[in-house]
mmCIF file of C-alpha atoms (C1' of nucleotides) in Angstrom:
data_model
loop_
_atom_site.group_PDB
_atom_site.id
_atom_site.type_symbol
_atom_site.label_atom_id
_atom_site.label_comp_id
_atom_site.label_asym_id
_atom_site.label_seq_id
_atom_site.Cartn_x
_atom_site.Cartn_y
_atom_site.Cartn_z
ATOM 1 C CA MET A 825 23.729 -20.199 14.960
ATOM 2 C CA SER A 826 22.152 -22.597 12.508
ATOM 3 C CA GLY A 827 18.507 -23.284 11.890
ATOM 4 C CA ARG A 828 17.278 -20.154 13.605
ATOM 5 C CA ARG A 829 13.798 -19.067 12.628
ATOM 6 C CA LEU A 830 13.054 -15.633 11.280
ATOM 7 C CA GLU A 831 9.392 -15.071 11.728
ATOM 8 C CA VAL A 832 6.969 -12.417 12.739
ATOM 9 C CA VAL A 833 6.622 -11.881 16.458
ATOM 10 C CA ASP A 834 3.667 -9.583 16.830
ATOM 11 C CA ASP A 835 0.029 -10.550 17.027
ATOM 12 C CA ASP A 836 -1.248 -12.424 14.017
ATOM 13 C CA ALA A 837 -4.909 -12.245 14.904
ATOM 14 C CA LEU A 838 -6.113 -10.367 11.797
ATOM 15 C CA SER A 839 -9.825 -10.160 12.533
ATOM 16 C CA CYS A 840 -11.237 -12.524 9.950
ATOM 17 C CA THR A 841 -14.650 -10.915 9.609
ATOM 18 C CA PRO A 842 -15.306 -10.072 5.965
ATOM 19 C CA LEU A 843 -15.571 -6.432 5.020
ATOM 20 C CA SER A 844 -19.123 -6.989 3.868
ATOM 21 C CA ARG A 845 -20.128 -8.339 7.286
ATOM 22 C CA GLU A 846 -19.647 -5.374 9.560
ATOM 23 C CA ALA A 847 -17.644 -2.187 9.717
ATOM 24 C CA LEU A 848 -14.024 -2.552 10.809
ATOM 25 C CA SER A 849 -12.921 -0.887 14.014
ATOM 26 C CA GLU A 850 -10.134 1.633 13.800
ATOM 27 C CA HIS A 851 -7.707 -0.793 15.400
ATOM 28 C CA GLU A 852 -8.657 -3.707 13.182
ATOM 29 C CA ALA A 853 -8.325 -1.516 10.113
ATOM 30 C CA VAL A 854 -4.744 -0.633 11.024
ATOM 31 C CA ASP A 855 -3.838 -4.309 11.400
ATOM 32 C CA VAL A 856 -5.454 -5.347 8.151
ATOM 33 C CA ALA A 857 -3.979 -2.394 6.293
ATOM 34 C CA ARG A 858 -0.504 -3.479 7.351
ATOM 35 C CA VAL A 859 -0.939 -6.798 5.556
ATOM 36 C CA PHE A 860 -2.318 -5.257 2.392
ATOM 37 C CA ALA A 861 0.441 -2.649 2.447
ATOM 38 C CA ALA A 862 2.908 -5.504 2.278
ATOM 39 C CA LEU A 863 1.060 -6.709 -0.820
ATOM 40 C CA SER A 864 0.887 -3.286 -2.444
ATOM 41 C CA ASP A 865 4.278 -3.363 -4.114
ATOM 42 C CA PRO A 866 4.864 -5.108 -7.456
ATOM 43 C CA VAL A 867 8.294 -6.337 -6.471
ATOM 44 C CA ARG A 868 7.001 -7.833 -3.235
ATOM 45 C CA LEU A 869 4.112 -9.503 -5.056
ATOM 46 C CA ARG A 870 6.463 -11.130 -7.495
ATOM 47 C CA LEU A 871 8.770 -12.107 -4.661
ATOM 48 C CA LEU A 872 5.858 -13.651 -2.796
ATOM 49 C CA SER A 873 4.644 -15.484 -5.886
ATOM 50 C CA LEU A 874 8.129 -16.864 -6.452
ATOM 51 C CA VAL A 875 8.268 -18.115 -2.889
ATOM 52 C CA ALA A 876 4.688 -19.366 -2.805
ATOM 53 C CA SER A 877 4.802 -21.193 -6.111
ATOM 54 C CA GLY A 878 7.982 -23.032 -5.180
ATOM 55 C CA ASP A 879 8.393 -25.058 -2.049
ATOM 56 C CA GLU A 880 11.381 -23.259 -0.626
ATOM 57 C CA VAL A 881 13.431 -20.515 -2.209
ATOM 58 C CA CYS A 882 16.841 -19.153 -1.364
ATOM 59 C CA SER A 883 17.414 -15.407 -1.369
ATOM 60 C CA CYS A 884 20.189 -15.854 -3.859
ATOM 61 C CA ASP A 885 17.588 -17.142 -6.313
ATOM 62 C CA LEU A 886 15.482 -14.009 -5.942
ATOM 63 C CA GLU A 887 17.805 -11.169 -6.933
ATOM 64 C CA GLY A 888 18.060 -12.413 -10.484
ATOM 65 C CA PRO A 889 14.364 -12.847 -11.360
ATOM 66 C CA LEU A 890 13.398 -9.677 -9.507
ATOM 67 C CA GLY A 891 16.135 -7.554 -11.039
ATOM 68 C CA LYS A 892 16.753 -5.757 -7.791
ATOM 69 C CA SER A 893 19.833 -5.253 -5.659
ATOM 70 C CA GLN A 894 20.533 -7.457 -2.669
ATOM 71 C CA PRO A 895 19.677 -4.757 -0.072
ATOM 72 C CA THR A 896 16.388 -4.116 -1.825
ATOM 73 C CA VAL A 897 15.452 -7.794 -1.842
ATOM 74 C CA SER A 898 16.407 -8.042 1.812
ATOM 75 C CA HIS A 899 14.196 -5.057 2.562
ATOM 76 C CA HIS A 900 11.207 -6.632 0.837
ATOM 77 C CA THR A 901 11.607 -10.006 2.495
ATOM 78 C CA ARG A 902 11.679 -8.210 5.820
ATOM 79 C CA VAL A 903 8.413 -6.425 5.073
ATOM 80 C CA LEU A 904 6.752 -9.694 4.065
ATOM 81 C CA VAL A 905 8.033 -11.400 7.221
ATOM 82 C CA GLU A 906 6.704 -8.600 9.415
ATOM 83 C CA ALA A 907 3.342 -8.992 7.694
ATOM 84 C CA GLY A 908 3.430 -12.703 8.503
ATOM 85 C CA LEU A 909 3.229 -13.668 4.848
ATOM 86 C CA ILE A 910 6.532 -15.524 4.604
ATOM 87 C CA GLN A 911 8.928 -17.176 6.988
ATOM 88 C CA GLY A 912 12.664 -17.587 6.661
ATOM 89 C CA GLU A 913 14.962 -20.234 8.009
ATOM 90 C CA ARG A 914 18.709 -19.870 7.997
ATOM 91 C CA ARG A 915 20.572 -22.990 7.041
ATOM 92 C CA GLY A 916 24.268 -22.381 6.838
ATOM 93 C CA ARG A 917 24.903 -19.325 4.756
ATOM 94 C CA TRP A 918 21.560 -19.314 3.050
ATOM 95 C CA VAL A 919 18.136 -18.277 4.183
ATOM 96 C CA TRP A 920 15.314 -20.381 2.827
ATOM 97 C CA TRP A 921 11.967 -18.728 2.440
ATOM 98 C CA ARG A 922 8.538 -20.225 2.319
ATOM 99 C CA ALA A 923 5.055 -18.768 2.244
ATOM 100 C CA VAL A 924 2.540 -18.910 5.089
ATOM 101 C CA PRO A 925 -0.651 -20.102 3.352
ATOM 102 C CA GLU A 926 -2.779 -19.582 6.478
ATOM 103 C CA ARG A 927 -1.901 -15.921 6.472
ATOM 104 C CA LEU A 928 -2.774 -15.552 2.793
ATOM 105 C CA ALA A 929 -6.063 -17.307 3.475
ATOM 106 C CA GLN A 930 -6.766 -14.939 6.363
ATOM 107 C CA ALA A 931 -6.271 -11.918 4.162
ATOM 108 C CA ALA A 932 -8.417 -13.439 1.423
ATOM 109 C CA ALA A 933 -11.182 -14.204 3.905
ATOM 110 C CA ILE A 934 -11.412 -10.536 4.804
ATOM 111 C CA LEU A 935 -12.103 -9.619 1.196
ATOM 112 C CA ALA A 936 -14.592 -12.324 0.301
ATOM 113 C CA PRO A 937 -16.800 -14.558 2.420
ATOM 114 C CA MET B 1407 -27.382 15.063 -15.340
ATOM 115 C CA SER B 1408 -28.916 12.720 -12.843
ATOM 116 C CA GLY B 1409 -28.147 9.044 -12.370
ATOM 117 C CA ARG B 1410 -24.769 9.224 -14.013
ATOM 118 C CA ARG B 1411 -22.451 6.391 -13.129
ATOM 119 C CA LEU B 1412 -19.039 6.970 -11.639
ATOM 120 C CA GLU B 1413 -17.072 3.868 -12.234
ATOM 121 C CA VAL B 1414 -13.664 2.721 -13.221
ATOM 122 C CA VAL B 1415 -13.021 2.642 -16.930
ATOM 123 C CA ASP B 1416 -9.744 0.851 -17.312
ATOM 124 C CA ASP B 1417 -9.231 -2.862 -17.732
ATOM 125 C CA ASP B 1418 -10.503 -4.936 -14.852
ATOM 126 C CA ALA B 1419 -8.833 -8.169 -15.883
ATOM 127 C CA LEU B 1420 -6.760 -8.710 -12.739
ATOM 128 C CA SER B 1421 -5.133 -12.018 -13.603
ATOM 129 C CA CYS B 1422 -6.907 -14.390 -11.264
ATOM 130 C CA THR B 1423 -4.151 -16.977 -10.993
ATOM 131 C CA PRO B 1424 -3.304 -17.518 -7.329
ATOM 132 C CA LEU B 1425 0.123 -16.476 -6.133
ATOM 133 C CA SER B 1426 0.891 -20.039 -5.176
ATOM 134 C CA ARG B 1427 0.191 -21.268 -8.706
ATOM 135 C CA GLU B 1428 2.846 -19.569 -10.753
ATOM 136 C CA ALA B 1429 5.059 -16.521 -10.596
ATOM 137 C CA LEU B 1430 3.432 -13.229 -11.552
ATOM 138 C CA SER B 1431 4.689 -11.360 -14.565
ATOM 139 C CA GLU B 1432 5.981 -7.870 -14.057
ATOM 140 C CA HIS B 1433 2.909 -6.394 -15.712
ATOM 141 C CA GLU B 1434 0.447 -8.503 -13.754
ATOM 142 C CA ALA B 1435 2.208 -7.586 -10.540
ATOM 143 C CA VAL B 1436 1.723 -3.889 -11.223
ATOM 144 C CA ASP B 1437 -1.997 -4.369 -11.797
ATOM 145 C CA VAL B 1438 -2.516 -6.468 -8.717
ATOM 146 C CA ALA B 1439 -0.404 -4.136 -6.596
ATOM 147 C CA ARG B 1440 -2.677 -1.256 -7.551
ATOM 148 C CA VAL B 1441 -5.671 -2.994 -6.025
ATOM 149 C CA PHE B 1442 -3.880 -3.924 -2.839
ATOM 150 C CA ALA B 1443 -2.494 -0.409 -2.581
ATOM 151 C CA ALA B 1444 -6.069 0.814 -2.487
ATOM 152 C CA LEU B 1445 -6.647 -1.568 0.416
ATOM 153 C CA SER B 1446 -3.488 -0.583 2.264
ATOM 154 C CA ASP B 1447 -4.904 2.429 4.090
ATOM 155 C CA PRO B 1448 -6.880 2.075 7.351
ATOM 156 C CA VAL B 1449 -9.258 4.881 6.452
ATOM 157 C CA ARG B 1450 -10.024 3.343 3.066
ATOM 158 C CA LEU B 1451 -10.563 -0.081 4.615
ATOM 159 C CA ARG B 1452 -13.067 1.332 7.078
ATOM 160 C CA LEU B 1453 -14.701 3.298 4.282
ATOM 161 C CA LEU B 1454 -14.956 0.164 2.179
ATOM 162 C CA SER B 1455 -16.329 -1.860 5.074
ATOM 163 C CA LEU B 1456 -18.933 0.816 5.723
ATOM 164 C CA VAL B 1457 -19.989 0.718 2.084
ATOM 165 C CA ALA B 1458 -19.805 -3.062 1.734
ATOM 166 C CA SER B 1459 -21.665 -3.871 4.929
ATOM 167 C CA GLY B 1460 -24.527 -1.561 4.044
ATOM 168 C CA ASP B 1461 -26.415 -1.721 0.802
ATOM 169 C CA GLU B 1462 -25.824 1.820 -0.329
ATOM 170 C CA VAL B 1463 -24.141 4.615 1.553
ATOM 171 C CA CYS B 1464 -24.157 8.372 1.006
ATOM 172 C CA SER B 1465 -20.903 10.279 1.261
ATOM 173 C CA CYS B 1466 -22.468 12.497 3.887
ATOM 174 C CA ASP B 1467 -22.731 9.416 6.103
ATOM 175 C CA LEU B 1468 -19.029 8.710 5.797
ATOM 176 C CA GLU B 1469 -17.320 11.841 7.096
ATOM 177 C CA GLY B 1470 -18.701 11.354 10.583
ATOM 178 C CA PRO B 1471 -17.730 7.706 11.200
ATOM 179 C CA LEU B 1472 -14.366 8.142 9.498
ATOM 180 C CA GLY B 1473 -13.487 11.342 11.314
ATOM 181 C CA LYS B 1474 -11.938 12.856 8.222
ATOM 182 C CA SER B 1475 -12.574 16.029 6.296
ATOM 183 C CA GLN B 1476 -14.753 16.068 3.203
ATOM 184 C CA PRO B 1477 -11.860 16.442 0.720
ATOM 185 C CA THR B 1478 -10.064 13.548 2.356
ATOM 186 C CA VAL B 1479 -13.116 11.306 2.100
ATOM 187 C CA SER B 1480 -13.551 12.341 -1.512
ATOM 188 C CA HIS B 1481 -9.929 11.473 -2.177
ATOM 189 C CA HIS B 1482 -10.321 8.002 -0.703
ATOM 190 C CA THR B 1483 -13.517 7.220 -2.557
ATOM 191 C CA ARG B 1484 -11.736 8.186 -5.745
ATOM 192 C CA VAL B 1485 -8.886 5.784 -5.053
ATOM 193 C CA LEU B 1486 -11.341 2.963 -4.367
ATOM 194 C CA VAL B 1487 -13.249 3.732 -7.559
ATOM 195 C CA GLU B 1488 -10.065 3.687 -9.619
ATOM 196 C CA ALA B 1489 -9.247 0.315 -8.107
ATOM 197 C CA GLY B 1490 -12.668 -0.922 -9.143
ATOM 198 C CA LEU B 1491 -13.654 -1.733 -5.578
ATOM 199 C CA ILE B 1492 -16.616 0.615 -5.300
ATOM 200 C CA GLN B 1493 -18.987 2.403 -7.638
ATOM 201 C CA GLY B 1494 -20.780 5.679 -7.135
ATOM 202 C CA GLU B 1495 -24.059 6.886 -8.501
ATOM 203 C CA ARG B 1496 -25.149 10.477 -8.268
ATOM 204 C CA ARG B 1497 -28.785 10.952 -7.379
ATOM 205 C CA GLY B 1498 -29.664 14.579 -6.919
ATOM 206 C CA ARG B 1499 -27.147 16.190 -4.663
ATOM 207 C CA TRP B 1500 -25.876 13.007 -3.100
ATOM 208 C CA VAL B 1501 -23.585 10.311 -4.381
ATOM 209 C CA TRP B 1502 -24.523 6.806 -3.314
ATOM 210 C CA TRP B 1503 -21.726 4.299 -3.023
ATOM 211 C CA ARG B 1504 -21.830 0.548 -3.186
ATOM 212 C CA ALA B 1505 -19.171 -2.121 -3.217
ATOM 213 C CA VAL B 1506 -18.242 -4.296 -6.191
ATOM 214 C CA PRO B 1507 -18.214 -7.807 -4.713
ATOM 215 C CA GLU B 1508 -16.815 -9.361 -7.887
ATOM 216 C CA ARG B 1509 -13.739 -7.206 -7.596
ATOM 217 C CA LEU B 1510 -13.241 -8.125 -3.965
ATOM 218 C CA ALA B 1511 -13.594 -11.782 -4.912
ATOM 219 C CA GLN B 1512 -11.019 -11.350 -7.682
ATOM 220 C CA ALA B 1513 -8.495 -9.933 -5.236
ATOM 221 C CA ALA B 1514 -9.234 -12.683 -2.721
ATOM 222 C CA ALA B 1515 -8.781 -15.349 -5.379
ATOM 223 C CA ILE B 1516 -5.261 -14.142 -6.029
ATOM 224 C CA LEU B 1517 -4.314 -14.689 -2.418
ATOM 225 C CA ALA B 1518 -5.922 -18.075 -1.826
ATOM 226 C CA PRO B 1519 -6.996 -20.825 -4.252
ATOM 227 C "C1'" DC C 969 43.197 -17.366 10.945
ATOM 228 C "C1'" DC C 970 41.955 -15.420 6.449
ATOM 229 C "C1'" DG C 971 39.459 -14.802 2.506
ATOM 230 C "C1'" DA C 972 35.075 -15.465 0.301
ATOM 231 C "C1'" DT C 973 30.186 -15.661 0.399
ATOM 232 C "C1'" DA C 974 25.375 -14.551 1.932
ATOM 233 C "C1'" DC C 975 22.519 -11.664 4.263
ATOM 234 C "C1'" DA C 976 21.288 -7.531 7.270
ATOM 235 C "C1'" DT C 977 21.699 -2.701 8.418
ATOM 236 C "C1'" DC C 978 22.664 2.246 7.673
ATOM 237 C "C1'" DG C 979 22.493 6.667 5.263
ATOM 238 C "C1'" DA C 980 21.079 9.279 1.466
ATOM 239 C "C1'" DT C 981 17.970 10.386 -2.204
ATOM 240 C "C1'" DG C 982 13.934 10.913 -4.938
ATOM 241 C "C1'" DC C 983 9.185 9.837 -5.424
ATOM 242 C "C1'" DC C 984 4.594 8.876 -3.684
ATOM 243 C "C1'" DT C 985 0.712 9.621 -0.520
ATOM 244 C "C1'" DG C 986 -2.464 11.225 3.264
ATOM 245 C "C1'" DT C 987 -4.209 15.344 5.032
ATOM 246 C "C1'" DC C 988 -6.642 19.719 5.137
ATOM 247 C "C1'" DA C 989 -7.880 24.734 3.910
ATOM 248 C "C1'" DA C 990 -9.476 27.101 0.096
ATOM 249 C "C1'" DT C 991 -11.851 27.088 -4.088
ATOM 250 C "C1'" DA C 992 -14.588 25.483 -7.938
ATOM 251 C "C1'" DG C 993 -18.431 22.794 -9.941
ATOM 252 C "C1'" DG C 994 -23.232 20.994 -10.051
ATOM 253 C "C1'" DA C 995 -27.778 20.191 -8.461
ATOM 254 C "C1'" DG C 996 -31.847 21.407 -6.107
ATOM 255 C "C1'" DT C 997 -34.798 25.223 -3.921
ATOM 256 C "C1'" DT C 998 -36.961 29.606 -3.367
ATOM 257 C "C1'" DA D 723 -31.250 34.397 -10.710
ATOM 258 C "C1'" DA D 724 -29.659 33.977 -6.283
ATOM 259 C "C1'" DC D 725 -28.943 31.018 -2.563
ATOM 260 C "C1'" DT D 726 -27.818 26.669 -0.336
ATOM 261 C "C1'" DC D 727 -26.161 22.170 -0.028
ATOM 262 C "C1'" DC D 728 -23.112 18.324 -1.473
ATOM 263 C "C1'" DT D 729 -19.111 16.868 -3.872
ATOM 264 C "C1'" DA D 730 -14.716 17.335 -6.624
ATOM 265 C "C1'" DT D 731 -10.388 19.646 -7.399
ATOM 266 C "C1'" DT D 732 -6.320 22.345 -6.316
ATOM 267 C "C1'" DG D 733 -2.281 23.653 -3.722
ATOM 268 C "C1'" DA D 734 0.726 22.928 -0.039
ATOM 269 C "C1'" DC D 735 2.818 20.442 3.543
ATOM 270 C "C1'" DA D 736 4.559 16.557 6.203
ATOM 271 C "C1'" DG D 737 5.534 11.869 6.551
ATOM 272 C "C1'" DG D 738 6.397 7.419 4.455
ATOM 273 C "C1'" DC D 739 8.580 4.352 1.183
ATOM 274 C "C1'" DA D 740 11.481 2.148 -2.593
ATOM 275 C "C1'" DT D 741 15.996 2.041 -4.063
ATOM 276 C "C1'" DC D 742 20.939 1.498 -3.887
ATOM 277 C "C1'" DG D 743 25.961 2.055 -2.354
ATOM 278 C "C1'" DA D 744 28.649 1.355 1.554
ATOM 279 C "C1'" DT D 745 29.355 -1.024 5.604
ATOM 280 C "C1'" DG D 746 28.586 -4.532 9.229
ATOM 281 C "C1'" DT D 747 27.758 -9.448 10.682
ATOM 282 C "C1'" DA D 748 27.782 -14.312 10.319
ATOM 283 C "C1'" DT D 749 29.134 -18.685 8.100
ATOM 284 C "C1'" DC D 750 31.915 -21.838 5.493
ATOM 285 C "C1'" DG D 751 36.306 -23.473 3.197
ATOM 286 C "C1'" DG D 752 41.264 -23.636 3.001
#
DNA sequence: CCGATACATCGATGCCTGTCAATAGGAGTT
DNA sequence: AACTCCTATTGACAGGCATCGATGTATCGG
């Protein structure tokens, strides 16, 4: 099965109203918190910056710079995918990761108008 | 002692280079992760939105909307203060909270150029 | 088909965090 | 001083999370 996409399935609405605009509903807060939780780990931030600063990055090029085991890297990529922050595409044996700039912009828009 | 400030003391540098620019160092990642960790809880996000959308908010006006006990609210305000996202000022018996827009903008700038 | 490679999943472990009851601290009021 | 109100801290508990070794799954080359 080549070229299959690995991307987030669930709703990617992410109410884009800035925090300073009006109070978040309980439901919105849970959604937004999920994204920031994905960004709340140093290893994931560095992983994301590696992916976002390059065009496409293979998982095998992540273990080294991150200094983490393969299962740990796989865990973190999964969290970032579920948050909609990165997408992965399997080509042959490798999975190539790339960032989702729109999602990063959404999260940023919530913090600052 | 009236009018005393309650604000974060530690370094508020928060390397403002966007994730898509260059890879974060290990140290930078830890700093940035701390801020996002403060934003990774639904209760704290709603607390922050309540504070940021109003001009100043008293703690006594937070317990109700948040539906949490007083110690829990106090815990969350503390986390937000340590992340530099809000500041508190004691006036008489009440503490008045307000957001720190610059800090929110810093965090947003890391996510999107 | 068989071995090697790349990634995902599982199970276990240790640490961190959200929550609240109880208690302490601090500031105004009488 | 004594009392009351608001907030911070402590202690304890439950749940969540990061990490890694072991194992499973899929793909390519010989």
